[in-house]
mmCIF file of C-alpha atoms and ligand atoms in Angstrom:
data_model
loop_
_atom_site.group_PDB
_atom_site.id
_atom_site.type_symbol
_atom_site.label_atom_id
_atom_site.label_comp_id
_atom_site.label_asym_id
_atom_site.label_seq_id
_atom_site.Cartn_x
_atom_site.Cartn_y
_atom_site.Cartn_z
ATOM 1 C CA LYS A 1 12.341 -9.083 9.956
ATOM 2 C CA ALA A 2 10.563 -12.418 9.595
ATOM 3 C CA GLY A 3 7.790 -10.962 7.453
ATOM 4 C CA LEU A 4 10.128 -10.326 4.548
ATOM 5 C CA LYS A 5 11.819 -13.739 4.546
ATOM 6 C CA LYS A 6 10.291 -14.838 1.268
ATOM 7 C CA THR A 7 11.237 -11.692 -0.595
ATOM 8 C CA LYS A 8 14.721 -11.897 0.843
ATOM 9 C CA ALA A 9 15.100 -15.407 -0.549
ATOM 10 C CA GLY A 10 13.305 -14.828 -3.835
ATOM 11 C CA PHE A 11 14.703 -11.433 -4.678
ATOM 12 C CA VAL A 12 17.526 -10.123 -2.537
ATOM 13 C CA ASP A 13 19.505 -13.376 -2.403
ATOM 14 C CA LYS A 14 19.247 -13.698 -6.171
ATOM 15 C CA VAL A 15 20.483 -10.161 -6.693
ATOM 16 C CA THR A 16 23.320 -10.830 -4.255
ATOM 17 C CA ASN A 17 24.264 -13.943 -6.215
ATOM 18 C CA ILE A 18 24.405 -11.984 -9.440
ATOM 19 C CA PHE A 19 26.661 -9.348 -7.926
ATOM 20 C CA THR A 20 29.113 -11.612 -6.137
ATOM 21 C CA GLY A 21 32.037 -13.629 -7.467
ATOM 22 C CA ARG A 22 32.376 -11.618 -10.668
ATOM 23 C CA SER A 23 35.458 -10.003 -12.064
ATOM 24 C CA ASN A 24 33.660 -7.433 -14.190
ATOM 25 C CA ILE A 25 30.314 -5.806 -14.938
ATOM 26 C CA ASP A 26 29.165 -7.079 -18.311
ATOM 27 C CA ASP A 27 26.067 -7.648 -20.469
ATOM 28 C CA GLN A 28 25.440 -11.011 -18.869
ATOM 29 C CA LEU A 29 25.106 -9.322 -15.501
ATOM 30 C CA PHE A 30 22.599 -6.836 -16.900
ATOM 31 C CA GLU A 31 20.548 -9.672 -18.405
ATOM 32 C CA GLU A 32 20.521 -11.717 -15.222
ATOM 33 C CA LEU A 33 19.573 -8.690 -13.163
ATOM 34 C CA GLU A 34 16.763 -7.826 -15.560
ATOM 35 C CA GLU A 35 15.330 -11.322 -15.245
ATOM 36 C CA VAL A 36 15.421 -11.326 -11.446
ATOM 37 C CA LEU A 37 13.840 -7.879 -11.198
ATOM 38 C CA ILE A 38 10.982 -8.737 -13.523
ATOM 39 C CA GLN A 39 10.377 -12.044 -11.744
ATOM 40 C CA ALA A 40 10.159 -10.178 -8.445
ATOM 41 C CA ASP A 41 7.370 -7.915 -9.769
ATOM 42 C CA VAL A 42 9.551 -4.835 -9.930
ATOM 43 C CA GLY A 43 7.728 -4.030 -13.170
ATOM 44 C CA VAL A 44 9.080 -3.879 -16.712
ATOM 45 C CA LYS A 45 9.296 -0.111 -16.942
ATOM 46 C CA THR A 46 11.065 0.269 -13.609
ATOM 47 C CA THR A 47 13.384 -2.629 -14.390
ATOM 48 C CA PHE A 48 14.496 -0.985 -17.626
ATOM 49 C CA THR A 49 14.926 2.352 -15.876
ATOM 50 C CA LEU A 50 17.131 0.716 -13.233
ATOM 51 C CA ILE A 51 19.221 -1.217 -15.748
ATOM 52 C CA ASP A 52 19.657 1.751 -18.100
ATOM 53 C CA LYS A 53 20.783 3.914 -15.204
ATOM 54 C CA LEU A 54 23.232 1.221 -14.112
ATOM 55 C CA LYS A 55 24.643 0.923 -17.647
ATOM 56 C CA GLU A 56 25.045 4.682 -17.793
ATOM 57 C CA ASP A 57 26.774 4.816 -14.430
ATOM 58 C CA VAL A 58 29.091 1.997 -15.510
ATOM 59 C CA ASP A 59 29.893 3.859 -18.754
ATOM 60 C CA ASN A 60 30.627 7.027 -16.788
ATOM 61 C CA GLU A 61 32.795 4.961 -14.483
ATOM 62 C CA GLU A 62 30.740 5.953 -11.468
ATOM 63 C CA VAL A 63 30.541 2.247 -10.783
ATOM 64 C CA THR A 64 33.571 0.238 -11.799
ATOM 65 C CA GLU A 65 33.840 -2.831 -9.570
ATOM 66 C CA PRO A 66 31.236 -5.571 -9.025
ATOM 67 C CA GLU A 67 31.828 -5.167 -5.271
ATOM 68 C CA GLU A 68 30.283 -1.717 -5.434
ATOM 69 C CA LEU A 69 27.049 -2.967 -6.956
ATOM 70 C CA MET A 70 25.318 -4.060 -3.776
ATOM 71 C CA SER A 71 25.416 -0.679 -2.090
ATOM 72 C CA TYR A 72 24.809 1.065 -5.407
ATOM 73 C CA PHE A 73 21.662 -0.991 -5.958
ATOM 74 C CA GLN A 74 20.333 -0.325 -2.456
ATOM 75 C CA LYS A 75 20.847 3.381 -2.937
ATOM 76 C CA GLU A 76 18.961 3.309 -6.245
ATOM 77 C CA LEU A 77 16.042 1.420 -4.699
ATOM 78 C CA LYS A 78 15.814 3.824 -1.790
ATOM 79 C CA GLU A 79 15.687 6.724 -4.223
ATOM 80 C CA LEU A 80 12.942 5.067 -6.238
ATOM 81 C CA LEU A 81 10.879 4.532 -3.121
ATOM 82 C CA GLN A 82 11.436 7.940 -1.567
ATOM 83 C CA ASN A 83 8.146 9.410 -0.469
ATOM 84 C CA ASP A 84 8.122 13.147 0.021
ATOM 85 C CA GLU A 85 4.884 13.054 1.927
ATOM 86 C CA GLY A 86 6.500 11.269 4.829
ATOM 87 C CA ASP A 87 4.855 9.113 7.451
ATOM 88 C CA PHE A 88 1.302 7.987 7.798
ATOM 89 C CA ASN A 89 -0.191 10.403 10.324
ATOM 90 C CA PHE A 90 -2.957 12.865 11.009
ATOM 91 C CA ASN A 91 -3.069 16.539 11.664
ATOM 92 C CA ASN A 92 -6.704 17.531 11.481
ATOM 93 C CA GLU A 93 -9.233 17.683 14.251
ATOM 94 C CA LEU A 94 -11.225 15.013 12.456
ATOM 95 C CA ASN A 95 -9.441 12.756 10.000
ATOM 96 C CA ILE A 96 -11.383 10.549 7.639
ATOM 97 C CA ILE A 97 -9.914 7.542 5.904
ATOM 98 C CA MET A 98 -11.941 6.063 3.088
ATOM 99 C CA MET A 99 -10.757 2.481 2.674
ATOM 100 C CA VAL A 100 -11.092 0.910 -0.745
ATOM 101 C CA GLY A 101 -9.994 -2.406 -2.211
ATOM 102 C CA VAL A 102 -11.317 -5.693 -3.535
ATOM 103 C CA ASN A 103 -12.746 -8.346 -1.243
ATOM 104 C CA GLY A 104 -10.053 -10.469 0.298
ATOM 105 C CA ALA A 105 -7.290 -7.875 -0.032
ATOM 106 C CA GLY A 106 -7.235 -7.354 3.727
ATOM 107 C CA LYS A 107 -9.456 -4.298 4.061
ATOM 108 C CA THR A 108 -11.265 -5.373 7.224
ATOM 109 C CA THR A 109 -8.135 -6.479 9.051
ATOM 110 C CA THR A 110 -6.300 -3.310 8.019
ATOM 111 C CA ILE A 111 -9.180 -1.195 9.339
ATOM 112 C CA ALA A 112 -9.104 -3.132 12.609
ATOM 113 C CA LYS A 113 -5.337 -2.823 12.935
ATOM 114 C CA LEU A 114 -5.433 0.929 12.298
ATOM 115 C CA ALA A 115 -8.343 1.415 14.681
ATOM 116 C CA GLY A 116 -6.508 -0.558 17.359
ATOM 117 C CA ARG A 117 -3.299 1.375 16.831
ATOM 118 C CA TYR A 118 -4.859 4.816 17.142
ATOM 119 C CA LYS A 119 -7.131 3.817 20.002
ATOM 120 C CA LYS A 120 -4.019 2.700 21.855
ATOM 121 C CA GLU A 121 -2.455 6.098 21.168
ATOM 122 C CA GLY A 122 -5.386 7.666 22.954
ATOM 123 C CA LYS A 123 -7.275 8.809 19.863
ATOM 124 C CA LYS A 124 -11.027 8.584 19.604
ATOM 125 C CA VAL A 125 -11.753 6.254 16.708
ATOM 126 C CA MET A 126 -14.993 5.472 14.879
ATOM 127 C CA LEU A 127 -15.777 3.017 12.095
ATOM 128 C CA ALA A 128 -18.410 3.298 9.357
ATOM 129 C CA ALA A 129 -19.770 0.066 7.890
ATOM 130 C CA GLY A 130 -19.871 1.240 4.290
ATOM 131 C CA ASP A 131 -19.678 -2.210 2.730
ATOM 132 C CA THR A 132 -23.431 -2.628 2.653
ATOM 133 C CA PHE A 133 -23.220 -5.198 -0.116
ATOM 134 C CA ARG A 134 -21.212 -8.203 1.059
ATOM 135 C CA ALA A 135 -23.181 -10.472 3.360
ATOM 136 C CA GLY A 136 -21.650 -10.369 6.813
ATOM 137 C CA ALA A 137 -19.436 -7.338 6.220
ATOM 138 C CA ILE A 138 -21.390 -5.087 8.591
ATOM 139 C CA GLU A 139 -21.445 -7.720 11.312
ATOM 140 C CA GLN A 140 -17.743 -8.436 10.881
ATOM 141 C CA LEU A 141 -16.907 -4.768 11.380
ATOM 142 C CA GLN A 142 -19.222 -4.609 14.389
ATOM 143 C CA ILE A 143 -17.394 -7.553 15.947
ATOM 144 C CA TRP A 144 -14.099 -5.702 15.521
ATOM 145 C CA GLY A 145 -15.670 -2.573 16.956
ATOM 146 C CA ASP A 146 -16.832 -4.459 20.044
ATOM 147 C CA ARG A 147 -13.479 -6.127 20.437
ATOM 148 C CA LEU A 148 -11.571 -2.859 20.163
ATOM 149 C CA GLY A 149 -14.062 -0.744 22.069
ATOM 150 C CA VAL A 150 -14.702 1.457 19.068
ATOM 151 C CA ASN A 151 -18.034 2.844 17.877
ATOM 152 C CA VAL A 152 -19.373 1.443 14.596
ATOM 153 C CA ILE A 153 -21.943 3.388 12.559
ATOM 154 C CA SER A 154 -24.059 1.158 10.345
ATOM 155 C CA GLN A 155 -27.386 0.716 8.571
ATOM 156 C CA GLN A 156 -28.918 -2.465 7.296
ATOM 157 C CA GLU A 157 -27.455 -4.564 4.486
ATOM 158 C CA GLY A 158 -28.270 -3.177 1.063
ATOM 159 C CA SER A 159 -28.582 0.416 2.236
ATOM 160 C CA ASP A 160 -26.875 3.343 0.534
ATOM 161 C CA ALA A 161 -23.171 3.367 1.402
ATOM 162 C CA ALA A 162 -22.978 7.131 0.904
ATOM 163 C CA ALA A 163 -25.746 7.588 3.467
ATOM 164 C CA VAL A 164 -23.789 5.501 5.964
ATOM 165 C CA ALA A 165 -20.727 7.677 5.374
ATOM 166 C CA TYR A 166 -22.835 10.820 5.779
ATOM 167 C CA ASP A 167 -24.318 9.604 9.070
ATOM 168 C CA ALA A 168 -20.919 8.561 10.337
ATOM 169 C CA ILE A 169 -19.377 11.967 9.648
ATOM 170 C CA GLN A 170 -22.196 13.772 11.485
ATOM 171 C CA SER A 171 -21.819 11.397 14.398
ATOM 172 C CA ALA A 172 -18.019 11.673 14.388
ATOM 173 C CA LYS A 173 -18.279 15.438 14.481
ATOM 174 C CA ALA A 174 -20.804 15.390 17.318
ATOM 175 C CA LYS A 175 -18.702 12.972 19.357
ATOM 176 C CA ASP A 176 -15.329 14.673 18.838
ATOM 177 C CA VAL A 177 -13.872 11.718 17.019
ATOM 178 C CA ASP A 178 -10.235 12.038 15.881
ATOM 179 C CA LEU A 179 -10.243 9.302 13.281
ATOM 180 C CA LEU A 180 -13.161 7.977 11.266
ATOM 181 C CA ILE A 181 -12.448 4.980 9.046
ATOM 182 C CA VAL A 182 -15.054 4.345 6.364
ATOM 183 C CA ASP A 183 -15.203 0.809 4.985
ATOM 184 C CA THR A 184 -16.496 0.372 1.430
ATOM 185 C CA ALA A 185 -17.597 -2.496 -0.784
ATOM 186 C CA GLY A 186 -15.049 -4.503 -2.754
ATOM 187 C CA ARG A 187 -17.096 -6.600 -5.145
ATOM 188 C CA LEU A 188 -15.110 -6.491 -8.335
ATOM 189 C CA HIS A 189 -17.449 -8.606 -10.452
ATOM 190 C CA THR A 190 -19.729 -5.611 -10.845
ATOM 191 C CA GLN A 191 -16.915 -3.225 -11.509
ATOM 192 C CA THR A 192 -18.822 -0.327 -13.090
ATOM 193 C CA ASN A 193 -21.414 -0.252 -10.336
ATOM 194 C CA LEU A 194 -18.779 -0.478 -7.651
ATOM 195 C CA MET A 195 -16.753 2.393 -9.063
ATOM 196 C CA LYS A 196 -19.907 4.492 -9.393
ATOM 197 C CA GLU A 197 -20.773 3.757 -5.767
ATOM 198 C CA LEU A 198 -17.266 4.588 -4.563
ATOM 199 C CA LYS A 199 -17.290 7.888 -6.443
ATOM 200 C CA LYS A 200 -20.558 8.801 -4.764
ATOM 201 C CA VAL A 201 -19.244 7.849 -1.316
ATOM 202 C CA LYS A 202 -16.150 9.930 -1.901
ATOM 203 C CA ARG A 203 -18.189 12.891 -3.130
ATOM 204 C CA VAL A 204 -20.294 12.838 0.012
ATOM 205 C CA ILE A 205 -17.282 12.412 2.291
ATOM 206 C CA GLU A 206 -15.434 15.297 0.644
ATOM 207 C CA ARG A 207 -18.439 17.586 0.731
ATOM 208 C CA GLU A 208 -19.138 16.924 4.400
ATOM 209 C CA ALA A 209 -15.453 17.030 5.320
ATOM 210 C CA GLU A 210 -15.042 20.385 3.665
ATOM 211 C CA ALA A 211 -17.989 21.797 5.552
ATOM 212 C CA ILE A 212 -16.381 20.949 8.886
ATOM 213 C CA GLY A 213 -12.700 21.203 7.982
ATOM 214 C CA ALA A 214 -11.905 17.510 8.278
ATOM 215 C CA GLY A 215 -9.024 15.806 6.474
ATOM 216 C CA VAL A 216 -9.776 13.089 3.935
ATOM 217 C CA GLU A 217 -7.494 10.353 2.689
ATOM 218 C CA VAL A 218 -8.381 7.529 0.300
ATOM 219 C CA LEU A 219 -6.380 4.463 1.230
ATOM 220 C CA LEU A 220 -6.288 1.547 -1.208
ATOM 221 C CA VAL A 221 -5.664 -1.913 0.209
ATOM 222 C CA LEU A 222 -3.756 -4.184 -2.159
ATOM 223 C CA ASP A 223 -2.788 -7.816 -1.681
ATOM 224 C CA ALA A 224 0.914 -8.099 -2.537
ATOM 225 C CA THR A 225 0.555 -11.793 -3.370
ATOM 226 C CA THR A 226 -1.670 -10.977 -6.347
ATOM 227 C CA GLY A 227 1.155 -9.270 -8.208
ATOM 228 C CA GLN A 228 0.215 -7.701 -11.518
ATOM 229 C CA ASN A 229 -3.483 -8.119 -10.661
ATOM 230 C CA ALA A 230 -2.994 -5.754 -7.779
ATOM 231 C CA ILE A 231 -1.451 -3.276 -10.178
ATOM 232 C CA SER A 232 -4.451 -3.403 -12.527
ATOM 233 C CA GLN A 233 -6.785 -2.970 -9.552
ATOM 234 C CA ALA A 234 -4.810 0.019 -8.389
ATOM 235 C CA LYS A 235 -5.221 1.670 -11.783
ATOM 236 C CA LEU A 236 -8.984 1.107 -11.699
ATOM 237 C CA PHE A 237 -9.478 2.441 -8.187
ATOM 238 C CA ASN A 238 -7.164 5.353 -8.823
ATOM 239 C CA GLN A 239 -9.123 6.378 -11.898
ATOM 240 C CA ALA A 240 -12.380 6.252 -9.977
ATOM 241 C CA VAL A 241 -11.510 7.814 -6.635
ATOM 242 C CA ASN A 242 -7.983 9.207 -6.843
ATOM 243 C CA VAL A 243 -6.088 7.140 -4.316
ATOM 244 C CA ASP A 244 -3.853 8.995 -1.830
ATOM 245 C CA GLY A 245 -1.951 6.015 -0.566
ATOM 246 C CA VAL A 246 -1.663 2.255 -0.592
ATOM 247 C CA ALA A 247 -1.700 -0.260 2.219
ATOM 248 C CA LEU A 248 0.135 -3.229 0.755
ATOM 249 C CA THR A 249 -0.887 -6.349 2.675
ATOM 250 C CA LYS A 250 0.501 -9.895 2.811
ATOM 251 C CA LEU A 251 4.054 -8.964 1.882
ATOM 252 C CA ASP A 252 5.006 -11.852 4.145
ATOM 253 C CA GLY A 253 3.239 -14.202 1.751
ATOM 254 C CA THR A 254 5.160 -13.380 -1.392
ATOM 255 C CA ALA A 255 8.685 -13.662 -2.735
ATOM 256 C CA LYS A 256 7.832 -10.839 -5.118
ATOM 257 C CA GLY A 257 8.291 -7.865 -2.832
ATOM 258 C CA GLY A 258 9.325 -5.857 -5.893
ATOM 259 C CA ILE A 259 5.667 -4.911 -6.187
ATOM 260 C CA VAL A 260 6.433 -2.196 -3.638
ATOM 261 C CA ILE A 261 8.555 -0.525 -6.287
ATOM 262 C CA THR A 262 5.976 -0.944 -9.065
ATOM 263 C CA VAL A 263 3.205 0.678 -7.032
ATOM 264 C CA LYS A 264 5.359 3.656 -6.190
ATOM 265 C CA ASN A 265 7.218 4.059 -9.440
ATOM 266 C CA GLU A 266 4.768 3.024 -12.145
ATOM 267 C CA LEU A 267 1.513 4.141 -10.557
ATOM 268 C CA ASP A 268 3.008 7.030 -8.638
ATOM 269 C CA ILE A 269 0.953 6.227 -5.553
ATOM 270 C CA PRO A 270 2.864 6.393 -2.274
ATOM 271 C CA ILE A 271 2.878 3.268 -0.150
ATOM 272 C CA LYS A 272 1.799 4.340 3.320
ATOM 273 C CA LEU A 273 1.494 1.023 5.106
ATOM 274 C CA ILE A 274 2.726 -2.518 4.657
ATOM 275 C CA GLY A 275 1.312 -5.700 6.109
ATOM 276 C CA VAL A 276 3.884 -8.342 6.954
ATOM 277 C CA GLY A 277 1.734 -10.744 8.972
ATOM 278 C CA GLU A 278 -1.621 -11.215 10.625
ATOM 279 C CA ALA A 279 -0.856 -9.720 14.041
ATOM 280 C CA ALA A 280 -1.747 -6.114 14.856
ATOM 281 C CA GLU A 281 1.877 -5.012 15.018
ATOM 282 C CA ASP A 282 2.477 -6.492 11.560
ATOM 283 C CA LEU A 283 0.847 -3.475 9.958
ATOM 284 C CA GLN A 284 3.680 -0.991 9.747
ATOM 285 C CA ASN A 285 4.217 2.495 8.449
ATOM 286 C CA PHE A 286 6.171 2.195 5.265
ATOM 287 C CA ASP A 287 9.605 3.745 5.494
ATOM 288 C CA PRO A 288 11.683 3.240 2.305
ATOM 289 C CA GLU A 289 15.047 3.488 4.067
ATOM 290 C CA GLN A 290 14.043 1.020 6.756
ATOM 291 C CA PHE A 291 12.390 -1.285 4.260
ATOM 292 C CA ILE A 292 15.465 -1.561 2.036
ATOM 293 C CA GLU A 293 17.759 -1.871 5.052
ATOM 294 C CA ALA A 294 15.607 -4.694 6.424
ATOM 295 C CA LEU A 295 15.515 -6.458 3.072
ATOM 296 C CA PHE A 296 19.252 -6.309 2.531
ATOM 297 C CA SER A 297 20.342 -6.900 6.119
HETATM 298 P P1 GDP B 1 -11.228 -8.042 3.138
HETATM 299 O O1 GDP B 1 -12.150 -8.946 2.411
HETATM 300 O O2 GDP B 1 -10.480 -7.150 2.205
HETATM 301 O O3 GDP B 1 -11.869 -7.294 4.243
HETATM 302 O O4 GDP B 1 -10.103 -8.985 3.749
HETATM 303 P P2 GDP B 1 -9.804 -9.419 5.249
HETATM 304 O O5 GDP B 1 -9.432 -8.242 6.053
HETATM 305 O O6 GDP B 1 -10.906 -10.260 5.748
HETATM 306 O O7 GDP B 1 -8.474 -10.274 5.052
HETATM 307 C C1 GDP B 1 -8.411 -11.448 4.302
HETATM 308 C C2 GDP B 1 -7.359 -12.362 4.916
HETATM 309 O O8 GDP B 1 -6.059 -11.826 4.751
HETATM 310 C C3 GDP B 1 -7.535 -12.578 6.402
HETATM 311 O O9 GDP B 1 -7.356 -13.941 6.681
HETATM 312 C C4 GDP B 1 -6.404 -11.756 7.027
HETATM 313 O O10 GDP B 1 -5.960 -12.273 8.252
HETATM 314 C C5 GDP B 1 -5.348 -11.874 5.967
HETATM 315 N N1 GDP B 1 -4.364 -10.775 6.014
HETATM 316 C C6 GDP B 1 -4.581 -9.444 5.979
HETATM 317 N N2 GDP B 1 -3.416 -8.766 5.993
HETATM 318 C C7 GDP B 1 -2.419 -9.678 6.058
HETATM 319 C C8 GDP B 1 -0.970 -9.616 6.090
HETATM 320 O O11 GDP B 1 -0.332 -8.544 6.055
HETATM 321 N N3 GDP B 1 -0.308 -10.804 6.124
HETATM 322 C C9 GDP B 1 -0.966 -12.006 6.145
HETATM 323 N N4 GDP B 1 -0.239 -13.119 6.180
HETATM 324 N N5 GDP B 1 -2.301 -12.091 6.111
HETATM 325 C C10 GDP B 1 -3.032 -10.968 6.073
#
């Protein structure tokens, strides 16, 4: 998988180097592994958990030879990433995704990729231009809508984002839409205002969704190349609107793919989608097994 080349080189190859050509498993190995994991954005807490578990398993003689470490490590990572909720999919008559994330994270392209994917599957898709703040955001979404042949509900710049969401849900219901994706603002320099706005949008979406039995999912878009910044953003958004899942974009642009593990294990938010390139097919459902297999293949 070309999209994970950097992480393979910056993380997996280093781990492989640590595990190979050794006669025994010793403290030096633990130290080297710790350094590589932290450098790859696996997160301090998760790194210590992994290393402590390894030490324990070595003490219990569950792992005795360095040759066993590679498959042991893959198994541990898969377990860490296991998501009980399963794939990214929809079961309701109308499904609403509220997209949140800071400007530049890849929100617009992720919306477009999702819209394109479900349109192709024969679903009726609608977009709501809920970023009423950033100049050009409404127009940009409209351009995608035209390109994809998908309806875009919008009001003028500066209007109330919650009102746009409200309108869109009524329209989606009337037009038998299967999937409504609501864009939102991502200006982080006015953090308190933004979070207040997002809470209001979510309140309206949930209220309207409940009235008509629609499913609601808050999807947070995070840029994997921003590392620990992405983690702090995730905490903020999660506090404000209770995030159901993460779309982790630009994994192709970082050697620190360990951020996948931090998001899941330290924030306890399932990763639903990963972006490994700019093309439509580069937005993939996140499957832990497949992901680890691809990394270590
Ligand atoms: P927004 O401000 O959050 O709406 O961000 P955009 O959707 O406009 O995306 C910002 C940039 O990131 C664009 O140039 C996208 O093509 C790029 N981008 C988004 N996802 C990915 C990805 O998975 N990989 C790469 N390489 N680029 C991406």
